[in-house]
Coordinates of N, CA and C in Angstrom, one line a residue:
G1 N 49.7 -27.9 4.3 CA 49.4 -26.7 3.6 C 49.6 -25.6 3.0
G2 N 51.1 -25.7 2.3 CA 51.3 -24.5 2.0 C 50.9 -23.5 1.8
G3 N 49.2 -23.8 1.2 CA 48.3 -23.0 -0.1 C 48.2 -22.4 -1.1
A4 N 49.7 -23.0 -2.0 CA 49.5 -23.0 -2.9 C 48.3 -24.1 -3.7
P5 N 47.8 -22.9 -4.8 CA 46.9 -23.8 -5.4 C 47.1 -25.0 -6.0
S6 N 46.2 -25.8 -5.7 CA 46.4 -27.0 -6.9 C 45.5 -27.3 -8.1
A7 N 46.4 -28.1 -8.8 CA 45.5 -27.7 -10.1 C 43.8 -28.4 -10.2
P8 N 43.7 -28.2 -10.9 CA 41.8 -27.9 -10.9 C 41.5 -30.0 -11.3
Q9 N 40.3 -30.0 -10.5 CA 39.9 -31.5 -10.4 C 39.9 -32.6 -11.8
F10 N 39.0 -31.5 -12.9 CA 38.7 -31.6 -13.3 C 38.7 -30.3 -14.9
P11 N 38.8 -30.9 -15.8 CA 40.1 -29.3 -17.0 C 38.8 -28.7 -17.8
E12 N 39.3 -27.8 -18.0 CA 38.1 -26.5 -18.4 C 37.8 -26.6 -19.8
P13 N 36.1 -26.6 -20.2 CA 36.2 -27.0 -20.9 C 36.2 -25.9 -22.2
P14 N 36.9 -26.0 -22.9 CA 37.6 -25.1 -24.6 C 36.6 -24.0 -24.7
Y15 N 35.1 -23.7 -24.2 CA 33.9 -22.9 -24.4 C 33.7 -22.1 -22.4
K16 N 35.4 -21.7 -21.8 CA 35.5 -21.5 -20.9 C 34.5 -19.5 -20.4
K17 N 35.4 -19.0 -21.2 CA 35.0 -18.0 -21.0 C 33.3 -17.9 -21.8
L18 N 32.5 -18.6 -21.5 CA 30.9 -18.9 -22.4 C 30.4 -19.1 -21.2
L19 N 31.2 -19.7 -20.6 CA 29.9 -20.3 -19.1 C 30.8 -19.3 -18.1
A20 N 29.4 -18.8 -17.1 CA 29.5 -18.6 -15.7 C 30.8 -18.7 -14.7
N21 N 30.9 -17.8 -13.2 CA 31.6 -18.0 -12.9 C 31.8 -19.2 -12.5
K22 N 32.4 -20.1 -10.9 CA 32.1 -21.9 -10.6 C 31.2 -20.7 -9.3
S23 N 30.3 -21.4 -8.3 CA 29.4 -20.9 -7.2 C 29.7 -22.5 -6.5
A24 N 29.9 -22.4 -5.5 CA 30.7 -23.2 -4.0 C 29.3 -23.7 -3.9
L25 N 28.5 -24.1 -3.9 CA 27.1 -24.4 -4.4 C 26.9 -26.0 -5.2
C26 N 27.1 -26.0 -6.6 CA 27.5 -26.9 -7.3 C 29.1 -27.5 -7.6
P27 N 28.6 -29.1 -7.6 CA 29.9 -29.7 -8.7 C 30.6 -29.2 -8.9
P28 N 32.2 -29.7 -9.8 CA 33.0 -28.8 -9.8 C 32.7 -28.9 -11.6
E29 N 32.2 -30.2 -11.8 CA 31.6 -30.2 -13.3 C 30.7 -30.5 -13.5
F30 N 29.9 -29.4 -13.2 CA 29.1 -28.6 -13.7 C 28.8 -27.3 -14.1
H31 N 28.4 -27.2 -15.5 CA 28.4 -25.7 -15.9 C 27.6 -25.3 -17.0
Y32 N 27.2 -24.2 -16.3 CA 26.2 -23.4 -16.6 C 26.9 -22.4 -17.6
T33 N 26.0 -22.3 -18.2 CA 26.2 -20.9 -19.8 C 26.1 -19.2 -18.7
R34 N 26.4 -17.9 -19.6 CA 26.4 -17.0 -19.0 C 25.1 -16.7 -19.2
E35 N 24.4 -17.5 -19.9 CA 23.0 -16.6 -20.7 C 22.1 -17.1 -19.7
V36 N 21.7 -17.8 -18.5 CA 20.8 -18.2 -17.9 C 20.6 -16.8 -17.4
W37 N 18.8 -17.3 -17.5 CA 18.6 -16.0 -16.6 C 17.1 -16.4 -16.1
Y38 N 16.7 -16.2 -15.1 CA 14.9 -16.6 -14.4 C 14.5 -14.8 -13.9
P39 N 13.4 -15.5 -14.0 CA 12.8 -14.0 -13.8 C 12.5 -13.3 -12.9
H40 N 13.3 -14.0 -12.0 CA 13.4 -13.4 -10.1 C 14.6 -13.0 -10.0
G41 N 16.2 -12.9 -11.0 CA 16.9 -12.1 -11.4 C 18.1 -13.4 -12.5
G42 N 18.4 -14.8 -11.3 CA 19.2 -15.1 -12.0 C 20.4 -15.1 -12.1
F43 N 21.7 -15.8 -11.5 CA 22.8 -14.8 -12.2 C 23.0 -13.9 -12.4
Y44 N 22.9 -13.6 -14.1 CA 23.1 -11.9 -14.3 C 22.1 -11.7 -15.1
P45 N 21.3 -11.0 -13.2 CA 19.9 -10.4 -14.3 C 20.4 -8.9 -15.2
D46 N 20.8 -9.2 -16.0 CA 20.4 -7.6 -16.9 C 20.6 -8.5 -18.6
P47 N 19.3 -8.9 -18.5 CA 18.7 -9.3 -20.2 C 18.8 -8.7 -20.4
K48 N 19.5 -9.2 -22.8 CA 18.8 -8.4 -23.7 C 17.2 -7.8 -23.6
G49 N 16.9 -6.8 -23.7 CA 15.8 -6.7 -24.4 C 14.9 -6.9 -22.5
W50 N 15.5 -6.1 -21.7 CA 14.9 -6.0 -20.4 C 13.6 -5.0 -20.4
R51 N 14.3 -4.1 -20.9 CA 13.3 -3.1 -21.7 C 12.1 -3.3 -21.9
G52 N 11.9 -3.0 -23.5 CA 10.9 -3.7 -23.9 C 9.7 -4.7 -23.6
S53 N 10.3 -5.3 -22.0 CA 9.5 -6.5 -21.5 C 8.9 -5.9 -20.3
L54 N 10.1 -5.1 -20.3 CA 9.3 -4.2 -18.9 C 7.8 -4.0 -19.7
L55 N 7.8 -2.6 -20.4 CA 7.1 -2.3 -21.1 C 6.0 -2.6 -21.8
M56 N 6.5 -3.6 -22.0 CA 5.4 -5.0 -22.8 C 4.6 -5.4 -21.3
T57 N 5.1 -5.3 -20.6 CA 4.3 -6.7 -19.5 C 3.9 -5.1 -18.4
M58 N 4.2 -4.2 -18.5 CA 3.5 -3.1 -18.4 C 2.0 -2.5 -18.5
G59 N 2.0 -2.8 -19.6 CA 1.2 -2.9 -20.9 C -0.2 -3.7 -20.6
V60 N 0.1 -5.2 -20.7 CA -1.1 -5.5 -20.4 C -1.4 -6.3 -19.1
T61 N -0.7 -5.2 -18.2 CA -0.8 -5.8 -17.0 C -2.0 -4.5 -17.4
G62 N -2.1 -3.3 -17.1 CA -2.2 -2.5 -17.3 C -3.5 -2.6 -18.1
L63 N -4.1 -2.8 -19.6 CA -5.2 -2.9 -19.9 C -6.3 -4.2 -19.7
L64 N -4.8 -5.3 -19.0 CA -6.0 -5.7 -17.6 C -6.4 -5.2 -17.0
Y65 N -6.1 -4.9 -16.1 CA -6.8 -3.8 -15.1 C -7.8 -3.2 -15.6
Y66 N -7.6 -1.9 -16.8 CA -8.4 -1.2 -17.1 C -9.9 -2.0 -17.4
L67 N -9.9 -3.4 -17.5 CA -10.3 -4.1 -17.9 C -11.3 -4.5 -17.3
A68 N -10.5 -4.9 -16.0 CA -11.8 -5.6 -15.4 C -11.7 -4.0 -14.1
F69 N -11.7 -3.4 -14.6 CA -11.9 -2.0 -14.2 C -14.2 -1.2 -14.7
Q70 N -13.9 -1.8 -15.8 CA -15.1 -1.8 -17.5 C -15.4 -2.8 -16.6
Y71 N -15.7 -3.6 -16.3 CA -16.5 -5.7 -16.4 C -16.8 -4.5 -15.2
S72 N -16.2 -4.0 -14.0 CA -16.7 -4.5 -12.7 C -18.0 -2.8 -12.0
N73 N -17.6 -1.8 -13.4 CA -18.4 -0.2 -13.5 C -19.6 -0.7 -13.9
Q74 N -19.7 -1.4 -14.7 CA -20.9 -2.0 -15.8 C -21.6 -2.8 -15.0
Q75 N -21.0 -3.7 -13.6 CA -21.7 -4.6 -13.5 C -22.8 -4.3 -12.0
E76 N -22.2 -2.7 -11.3 CA -22.2 -1.9 -10.6 C -23.8 -2.3 -11.1
K77 N -24.4 -2.1 -9.3 CA -25.8 -1.8 -9.4 C -26.1 -1.3 -7.6
R78 N -26.6 -0.7 -8.3 CA -27.3 0.1 -6.2 C -28.9 0.6 -7.1
L79 N -29.5 -0.3 -6.0 CA -31.0 -0.6 -5.7 C -31.8 0.7 -4.9
M80 N -30.6 1.7 -4.3 CA -30.8 2.0 -3.0 C -29.3 3.5 -3.3
P81 N -30.1 5.1 -3.8 CA -29.1 6.0 -3.5 C -28.3 5.6 -2.7
P82 N -26.9 6.8 -2.6 CA -25.8 6.4 -2.1 C -26.5 7.8 -0.3
K83 N -26.4 7.2 0.8 CA -26.9 8.4 1.7 C -25.8 9.4 1.8
A84 N -24.0 9.2 0.7 CA -23.3 10.1 0.5 C -22.5 10.2 -0.2
W85 N -21.9 10.6 -0.6 CA -21.1 11.7 -1.8 C -20.0 9.6 -1.3
I86 N -20.0 9.5 -3.2 CA -19.1 7.3 -3.2 C -18.1 7.8 -4.5
P87 N -16.5 8.0 -4.0 CA -16.5 8.3 -5.3 C -17.2 7.5 -6.4
S88 N -17.0 5.8 -6.8 CA -18.1 6.0 -8.4 C -19.3 6.4 -9.2
L89 N -19.8 7.0 -7.3 CA -20.6 8.7 -8.6 C -19.5 9.5 -9.8
L90 N -18.4 9.5 -9.7 CA -17.5 10.2 -10.5 C -17.5 9.7 -12.2
W91 N -17.5 8.1 -12.1 CA -17.7 7.7 -13.4 C -18.9 6.7 -14.1
N92 N -19.6 6.5 -12.5 CA -20.7 5.7 -13.1 C -22.2 5.8 -13.3
P93 N -22.3 6.4 -14.3 CA -23.6 7.0 -14.3 C -25.2 6.1 -14.1
N94 N -24.6 5.4 -13.0 CA -25.6 3.9 -13.6 C -26.0 4.1 -11.9
V95 N -25.3 4.6 -11.5 CA -25.6 4.3 -9.4 C -26.5 5.9 -9.5
P96 N -27.7 5.7 -8.7 CA -28.8 7.4 -8.8 C -28.4 7.9 -7.7
D97 N -28.7 9.5 -7.9 CA -27.7 10.6 -7.3 C -28.3 10.9 -5.7
P98 N -27.1 11.3 -5.2 CA -28.0 10.3 -3.5 C -27.9 11.3 -3.1
V99 N -28.6 11.4 -1.9 CA -29.0 11.6 -0.9 C -28.5 12.1 0.5
D100 N -29.2 13.2 1.1 CA -28.7 12.9 3.0 C -29.6 12.6 3.8
F101 N -29.5 13.0 5.8 CA -30.1 12.1 5.9 C -31.7 13.1 5.7
R102 N -31.7 14.1 5.5 CA -33.0 14.1 5.2 C -33.8 14.6 3.5
G103 N -33.2 13.6 2.7 CA -33.9 13.5 2.3 C -33.7 13.9 1.0
R104 N -32.7 15.3 0.6 CA -31.9 15.9 -0.4 C -31.2 15.9 -1.0
K105 N -30.8 16.0 -2.2 CA -30.6 15.0 -3.5 C -29.0 16.0 -3.2
L106 N -28.5 14.8 -3.2 CA -26.2 15.9 -3.1 C -26.0 15.8 -4.9
D107 N -25.4 17.3 -4.8 CA -24.6 17.2 -6.5 C -23.4 16.1 -6.4
R108 N -23.0 15.0 -7.4 CA -22.3 13.8 -8.2 C -20.9 14.9 -7.8
T109 N -20.7 15.6 -8.0 CA -19.1 15.7 -7.5 C -18.6 16.4 -6.2
T110 N -18.8 17.1 -6.0 CA -18.6 17.7 -4.1 C -19.3 17.3 -3.3
G111 N -21.1 16.4 -3.6 CA -21.6 15.9 -1.9 C -22.3 16.9 -2.1
K112 N -22.3 18.3 -1.9 CA -22.9 19.1 -1.7 C -24.4 18.6 -1.7
P113 N -25.1 19.6 -0.9 CA -27.3 20.1 -1.5 C -27.1 20.3 -2.7
I114 N -28.0 20.1 -3.6 CA -28.4 20.7 -4.9 C -29.1 22.1 -4.2
D115 N -28.2 23.3 -4.7 CA -30.1 24.4 -3.8 C -30.9 24.8 -4.6
G116 N -31.9 24.8 -3.5 CA -33.2 25.2 -4.8 C -33.8 23.8 -4.8
E117 N -33.3 22.9 -3.4 CA -33.8 21.2 -3.2 C -34.2 21.4 -1.1
G118 N -35.7 21.4 -1.6 CA -35.8 21.0 0.1 C -35.7 22.0 1.8
H119 N -35.9 23.2 0.4 CA -36.1 24.2 1.4 C -37.1 25.0 2.0

């Protein structure tokens, strides 16, 4: 073993410059292009148009979250008023005004008793 590099077992194809670097994990006759890309990264995780794809994905995801929130908000039903301030009082008019343990109505935004009630 003089350490001299030996000739490749298989000749390189004429389109070698379009191919990805060889990997020790695949057979020597296996050639794959540089354009290989997987959603989780792949061999060259810098695809063309990634910013637009990311923006579109984030927009669609945001729209789906918004629609799910609106549907959930419409379906929320409370038969009894809450005993304290809850966050959905800020955006859902279907929730009855909250009351404290003495039966006083509470403000929808601050959760403090409304002046003039129950004194």
